[in-house]
Amino acid sequence: MSWVTGLEHFVRNDEPLASRCWLRCGGPAAFFAEPATMDDLVELVKRCAAESLPVRLLGNGSNVLIKSAGLEGVTISLDAPAFGAVSVDGNSIKAGGGVALAHVITAAAGAGLAGLEQLIGIPGTVGGALHGNSGDRTTDVGDWVSQVTVLDRAGEVRTLSKEQMTFSYRSSSVDELAILDATFQLEPESNDELTRRMQKLWIVKRAKQPTGEKATACLFKDPIGMTAGETIEQAGLKTARSGGASLLDRDPNFVLLSQDASSDDVVKLLDDVREQVSQKLGVELETAIQIW
Ligand SMILES: Cc1cc2nc3c(=O)[nH]c(=O)nc-3n(C[C@H](O)[C@H](O)[C@H](O)COP(=O)(O)OP(=O)(O)OC[C@H]3O[C@@H](n4cnc5c(N)ncnc54)[C@H](O)[C@@H]3O)c2cc1C
């Protein structure tokens, strides 16, 4: 009997992943699982633990670069409705780990709850946003979270209170295998005011970020005192490219891929830019995107 016996209804092998990532490149997953229920997920994780299989969680793929060789072990997606519920209770909103952050922001604004709207335009899921403490220069998702439910690598469900979590710039202590849901404590505000603010923020973000072009990703974390884009520009690297990977003119911290670009092109561009910024400015850029 194989480890996957009885789980075939939601586990597939040799699954292409490029279409699940914003960069639209990279190799397949040896096994790809889309559990429909919590029971499916727990059973899968326990079997992976028993077999010592590498296992990872893929959200909306907006902050990962998958190498051409693909991924060993099991890659899990929480796309199913069981992991996408959103509910409002007073000033708090609870959201599944697999739901789009944008959906939670819209639901919060609809309920007259402010705080998360500043994060409009971040293309990830709630789980992805909490894992990397996504945000902008004014706030990040960790500022608003009050409780998180996680599933650890042994298949045990745990609840983390605010006091049990720490968040810093693009980093969080919540590194269990799966973030199942999160509760955000927000502030009441009029719908009209919130909608007006969100529209304004959206226009500003659209002007800066490649929201329309899909094969894109953010490369580096901001170094102290400057944005990563400004740093790259100051080093004279705005036009840097490698194969089909080039930098976005209006913000060179974003990489844009042509249709024939490969993951290797992005890795090479990342390495070149980091090395040259270090040589020219003495600034060590830290990668924001995860290379798998
Ligand atoms: C156009 C564009 C604009 C962006 N703008 C911003 C921005 O303004 N601010 C910002 O901070 N980031 C930004 N990003 C980066 C990215 O969108 C965020 O990091 C996002 O939160 C990642 O979420 P995801 O669901 O896509 O995660 P993925 O890319 O799928 O995964 C990222 C990490 O999160 C983990 N993860 C995902 N889901 C879960 C889960 N349910 N449980 C546990 N771990 C999980 C993965 O294992 C992986 O380690 C931008 C990216 C793009 C392409």
Coordinates of C-alpha atoms and ligand atoms in Angstrom, one line a residue:
M1 CA 0.0 0.0 0.0
S2 CA 1.4 3.4 -1.0
W3 CA 1.3 6.4 1.4
V4 CA -1.3 8.0 -0.9
T5 CA -3.8 5.2 -0.9
G6 CA -7.2 6.5 0.0
L7 CA -6.2 10.1 -0.6
E8 CA -6.3 9.9 -4.5
H9 CA -9.4 12.1 -4.6
F10 CA -7.4 15.2 -3.7
V11 CA -3.7 14.2 -4.2
R12 CA -2.2 14.2 -7.8
N13 CA 1.3 13.5 -8.8
D14 CA 3.5 15.4 -11.2
E15 CA 1.3 18.5 -11.1
P16 CA 2.5 21.6 -13.1
L17 CA 2.8 24.6 -10.8
A18 CA 3.7 27.5 -13.1
S19 CA 0.1 28.6 -13.6
R20 CA -0.3 28.7 -9.9
C21 CA 2.5 31.3 -9.4
W22 CA 2.6 34.9 -10.3
L23 CA 5.8 34.4 -12.2
R24 CA 4.3 31.8 -14.4
C25 CA 7.4 29.6 -14.4
G26 CA 9.0 26.7 -12.5
G27 CA 8.7 23.0 -12.5
P28 CA 6.0 20.6 -11.3
A29 CA 5.2 19.3 -7.8
A30 CA 6.0 15.6 -7.2
F31 CA 2.6 15.5 -5.4
F32 CA 0.0 18.3 -5.2
A33 CA -2.8 18.1 -2.7
E34 CA -6.0 20.2 -2.6
P35 CA -7.8 18.9 0.5
A36 CA -11.5 19.6 0.5
T37 CA -12.0 19.3 4.3
M38 CA -10.0 19.7 7.5
D39 CA -10.1 15.9 8.0
D40 CA -8.5 15.4 4.6
L41 CA -5.8 17.9 5.5
V42 CA -5.0 16.4 8.9
E43 CA -4.8 12.9 7.5
L44 CA -2.5 14.0 4.7
V45 CA -0.2 15.9 7.0
K46 CA 0.0 12.9 9.5
R47 CA 0.9 10.6 6.6
C48 CA 3.5 12.9 5.3
A49 CA 5.0 13.1 8.8
A50 CA 5.0 9.3 9.1
E51 CA 6.7 9.0 5.7
S52 CA 9.1 11.9 6.5
L53 CA 8.0 13.5 3.2
P54 CA 8.9 17.1 2.6
V55 CA 5.7 19.1 2.7
R56 CA 4.9 22.8 2.0
L57 CA 2.0 25.2 1.7
L58 CA 1.4 27.2 -1.5
G59 CA -0.9 30.2 -1.2
N60 CA -1.5 32.4 -4.2
G61 CA 2.1 32.0 -5.4
S62 CA 2.8 35.8 -5.4
N63 CA 5.9 35.5 -3.3
V64 CA 7.5 32.3 -4.5
L65 CA 9.8 31.4 -7.3
I66 CA 9.9 27.7 -8.1
K67 CA 13.1 26.4 -9.7
S68 CA 12.8 24.5 -13.0
A69 CA 13.5 21.2 -11.4
G70 CA 10.2 21.5 -9.5
L71 CA 9.4 20.4 -5.9
E72 CA 9.9 17.1 -4.1
G73 CA 7.4 15.8 -1.7
V74 CA 3.9 17.2 -1.2
T75 CA 2.8 20.8 -2.0
I76 CA -0.6 21.7 -0.4
S77 CA -3.1 24.3 -1.5
L78 CA -5.9 25.6 0.7
D79 CA -8.0 26.7 -2.2
A80 CA -11.1 24.7 -1.1
P81 CA -14.1 26.6 0.4
A82 CA -13.5 24.9 3.7
F83 CA -10.4 27.1 4.1
G84 CA -12.0 30.3 2.7
A85 CA -14.8 31.4 5.1
V86 CA -15.0 35.0 6.2
S87 CA -17.2 36.2 9.0
V88 CA -17.7 39.4 10.9
D89 CA -18.4 39.6 14.7
G90 CA -18.5 43.1 16.2
N91 CA -15.2 44.8 15.4
S92 CA -13.4 41.6 14.5
I93 CA -13.3 39.6 11.3
K94 CA -12.3 36.0 11.0
A95 CA -10.9 34.7 7.7
G96 CA -9.7 31.3 6.4
G97 CA -6.0 30.9 5.6
G98 CA -6.7 30.2 1.9
V99 CA -8.9 33.2 1.2
A100 CA -7.5 36.2 -0.8
L101 CA -6.5 39.1 1.5
A102 CA -8.3 41.4 -0.9
H103 CA -11.6 39.6 -0.2
V104 CA -11.1 40.1 3.6
I105 CA -10.3 43.8 3.1
T106 CA -13.4 44.3 1.0
A107 CA -15.6 42.4 3.6
A108 CA -14.1 44.5 6.4
A109 CA -14.8 47.7 4.6
G110 CA -18.3 46.6 3.8
A111 CA -18.8 46.0 7.5
G112 CA -17.4 49.5 8.4
L113 CA -14.2 48.1 9.8
A114 CA -10.9 49.9 9.2
G115 CA -7.2 48.9 9.4
L116 CA -6.6 46.4 6.7
E117 CA -7.6 48.6 3.8
Q118 CA -4.0 50.0 3.6
L119 CA -3.0 46.6 2.4
I120 CA -5.2 46.7 -0.7
G121 CA -3.3 45.6 -3.8
I122 CA -1.2 42.8 -2.1
P123 CA -2.1 39.8 -4.2
G124 CA -1.7 37.0 -1.6
T125 CA -3.9 34.9 0.7
V126 CA -4.4 35.5 4.4
G127 CA -2.0 32.6 5.1
G128 CA 0.7 34.0 2.8
A129 CA 0.3 37.5 4.2
L130 CA 0.6 36.4 7.8
H131 CA 3.5 34.1 7.1
G132 CA 5.6 37.0 5.7
N133 CA 3.9 39.8 7.6
S134 CA 2.9 41.6 4.4
G135 CA 2.4 45.3 4.5
D136 CA 3.4 48.7 3.3
R137 CA 5.4 51.5 4.9
T138 CA 2.6 52.5 7.2
T139 CA 1.2 49.2 8.5
D140 CA 1.4 45.4 8.2
V141 CA -1.0 42.6 8.7
G142 CA 0.5 41.7 12.0
D143 CA -0.6 45.0 13.5
W144 CA -4.2 43.9 13.2
V145 CA -4.2 40.1 14.0
S146 CA -5.5 39.0 17.4
Q147 CA -5.6 35.2 17.0
V148 CA -4.4 32.6 14.5
T149 CA -5.2 28.9 14.2
V150 CA -2.4 26.7 12.8
L151 CA -1.8 23.1 11.9
D152 CA 1.7 21.9 12.7
R153 CA 3.9 19.4 10.9
A154 CA 2.7 16.6 13.2
G155 CA -0.9 17.3 12.2
E156 CA -1.9 19.0 15.5
V157 CA -4.2 22.0 15.5
R158 CA -3.2 24.9 17.8
T159 CA -4.5 28.4 18.5
L160 CA -2.0 31.2 18.9
S161 CA -3.0 34.3 20.8
K162 CA -1.6 37.8 20.0
E163 CA 0.9 37.4 22.9
Q164 CA 2.3 34.2 21.4
M165 CA 3.1 35.8 18.0
T166 CA 5.8 38.3 17.0
F167 CA 5.8 40.3 13.8
S168 CA 8.6 42.5 12.3
Y169 CA 9.3 43.9 8.9
R170 CA 8.2 41.2 6.4
S171 CA 8.8 38.5 9.0
S172 CA 6.6 36.6 11.5
S173 CA 7.0 34.0 14.1
V174 CA 4.1 32.1 12.7
D175 CA 6.0 29.4 10.8
E176 CA 3.9 26.3 11.4
L177 CA 3.0 24.3 8.3
A178 CA -0.5 25.8 7.7
I179 CA -2.2 28.9 8.8
L180 CA -5.9 27.7 8.9
D181 CA -7.5 31.0 9.9
A182 CA -6.9 34.3 11.4
T183 CA -8.9 36.8 13.4
F184 CA -8.3 40.5 13.0
Q185 CA -9.3 43.2 15.5
L186 CA -10.3 46.3 13.6
E187 CA -11.6 49.8 14.2
P188 CA -15.1 51.0 13.3
E189 CA -15.3 53.7 10.6
S190 CA -17.9 54.9 8.2
N191 CA -18.3 52.8 5.0
D192 CA -18.2 56.0 2.8
E193 CA -14.9 57.2 4.3
L194 CA -13.4 53.7 4.0
T195 CA -14.4 53.3 0.4
R196 CA -13.1 56.7 -0.5
R197 CA -9.7 55.9 1.2
M198 CA -9.5 52.5 -0.5
Q199 CA -10.2 53.9 -3.9
K200 CA -7.5 56.5 -3.4
L201 CA -5.0 53.9 -2.2
W202 CA -5.9 51.6 -5.1
I203 CA -5.2 54.3 -7.7
V204 CA -1.8 55.1 -6.0
K205 CA -0.8 51.4 -6.0
R206 CA -1.9 50.8 -9.6
A207 CA 0.3 53.7 -10.7
K208 CA 3.3 52.2 -8.9
Q209 CA 2.9 48.4 -9.1
P210 CA 2.4 46.0 -12.1
T211 CA -1.1 45.1 -11.0
G212 CA -2.3 44.3 -14.6
E213 CA 0.7 42.3 -15.7
K214 CA 0.6 38.8 -14.1
A215 CA 4.2 37.4 -14.7
T216 CA 5.7 39.5 -12.0
A217 CA 7.1 39.5 -8.4
C218 CA 8.7 41.7 -5.8
L219 CA 12.4 40.9 -5.5
F220 CA 14.0 42.4 -2.4
K221 CA 13.1 43.6 1.1
D222 CA 13.6 47.4 1.6
P223 CA 16.9 48.1 3.2
I224 CA 17.0 50.6 6.0
G225 CA 16.3 54.2 5.0
M226 CA 15.4 53.5 1.3
T227 CA 13.1 51.4 -0.8
A228 CA 14.7 48.5 -2.6
G229 CA 13.5 50.1 -5.9
E230 CA 15.3 53.3 -5.1
T231 CA 18.4 51.4 -4.1
I232 CA 18.5 49.5 -7.4
E233 CA 17.9 52.7 -9.3
Q234 CA 20.7 54.5 -7.5
A235 CA 23.1 51.7 -8.4
G236 CA 22.2 52.3 -12.1
L237 CA 20.6 48.9 -12.6
K238 CA 17.1 49.8 -13.8
T239 CA 17.7 48.3 -17.1
A240 CA 19.4 45.1 -15.8
R241 CA 18.0 41.9 -17.4
S242 CA 18.8 38.2 -17.6
G243 CA 17.3 36.2 -20.5
G244 CA 13.5 36.9 -20.4
A245 CA 13.6 38.5 -17.0
S246 CA 13.8 42.3 -16.7
L247 CA 13.1 45.0 -14.1
L248 CA 9.9 47.1 -14.1
D249 CA 10.6 50.6 -15.2
R250 CA 8.4 52.4 -12.7
D251 CA 9.6 50.2 -9.8
P252 CA 12.8 48.2 -10.4
N253 CA 12.1 46.1 -7.4
F254 CA 9.6 44.2 -9.5
V255 CA 10.8 41.6 -12.0
L256 CA 8.8 41.1 -15.2
L257 CA 9.0 37.9 -17.2
S258 CA 8.5 37.5 -21.0
Q259 CA 6.7 34.3 -22.1
D260 CA 9.8 32.3 -22.7
A261 CA 11.6 33.3 -19.4
S262 CA 12.6 30.6 -17.0
S263 CA 13.2 30.5 -13.2
D264 CA 16.9 30.4 -13.9
D265 CA 16.6 33.8 -15.6
V266 CA 15.1 35.3 -12.4
V267 CA 17.6 33.6 -10.1
K268 CA 20.5 35.0 -12.2
L269 CA 18.9 38.5 -12.3
L270 CA 18.4 38.4 -8.5
D271 CA 22.1 37.4 -7.9
D272 CA 23.4 40.0 -10.4
V273 CA 21.4 42.9 -8.9
R274 CA 22.3 41.9 -5.3
E275 CA 26.0 41.6 -6.1
Q276 CA 26.2 44.9 -8.0
V277 CA 24.2 46.8 -5.4
S278 CA 26.7 45.5 -2.8
Q279 CA 29.7 46.5 -4.9
K280 CA 28.5 49.9 -5.9
L281 CA 26.6 51.1 -2.8
G282 CA 27.8 48.7 0.0
V283 CA 24.1 47.8 0.6
E284 CA 23.3 44.1 1.2
L285 CA 19.8 43.5 -0.3
E286 CA 17.8 40.7 1.3
T287 CA 15.6 38.6 -1.0
A288 CA 11.8 39.1 -0.4
I289 CA 10.7 36.3 -2.8
Q290 CA 11.2 32.8 -1.6
I291 CA 13.2 30.5 -3.9
W292 CA 11.8 26.9 -3.8
Ligands
LIG1 C1 2.3 42.6 -7.9 C2 2.7 42.3 -6.5 C3 2.6 43.3 -5.5 C4 3.0 42.9 -4.2 N1 2.9 43.9 -3.2 C5 3.3 43.6 -1.9 C6 3.2 44.6 -0.9 O1 2.8 45.8 -1.1 N2 3.6 44.3 0.4 C7 4.0 43.0 0.7 O2 4.3 42.8 1.8 N3 4.1 42.1 -0.3 C8 3.8 42.3 -1.6 N4 3.9 41.4 -2.5 C9 4.4 40.0 -2.2 C10 3.3 39.0 -1.9 O3 2.1 39.3 -2.5 C11 3.0 38.8 -0.4 O4 4.1 38.3 0.2 C12 1.8 37.8 -0.2 O5 1.3 38.0 1.1 C13 2.1 36.4 -0.4 O6 0.9 35.6 -0.2 P1 0.7 34.3 -1.1 O7 -0.6 33.7 -0.7 O8 0.8 34.6 -2.6 O9 1.8 33.4 -0.6 P2 2.8 32.4 -1.5 O10 3.6 33.2 -2.4 O11 2.0 31.3 -2.1 O12 3.7 31.8 -0.3 C14 4.6 32.7 0.4 C15 5.0 32.0 1.7 O13 3.8 32.0 2.6 C16 3.6 30.6 2.9 N5 2.1 30.4 3.0 C17 1.2 30.7 2.1 N6 0.0 30.3 2.5 C18 0.2 29.8 3.8 C19 -0.7 29.2 4.7 N7 -2.1 29.2 4.6 N8 -0.2 28.8 5.9 C20 1.2 28.8 6.1 N9 2.0 29.3 5.2 C21 1.5 29.8 4.1 C22 4.2 29.7 1.9 O14 4.5 28.4 2.3 C23 5.4 30.6 1.5 O15 6.4 30.3 2.5 C24 3.5 41.7 -3.9 C25 3.7 40.7 -4.9 C26 3.3 41.0 -6.2 C27 3.4 40.0 -7.2

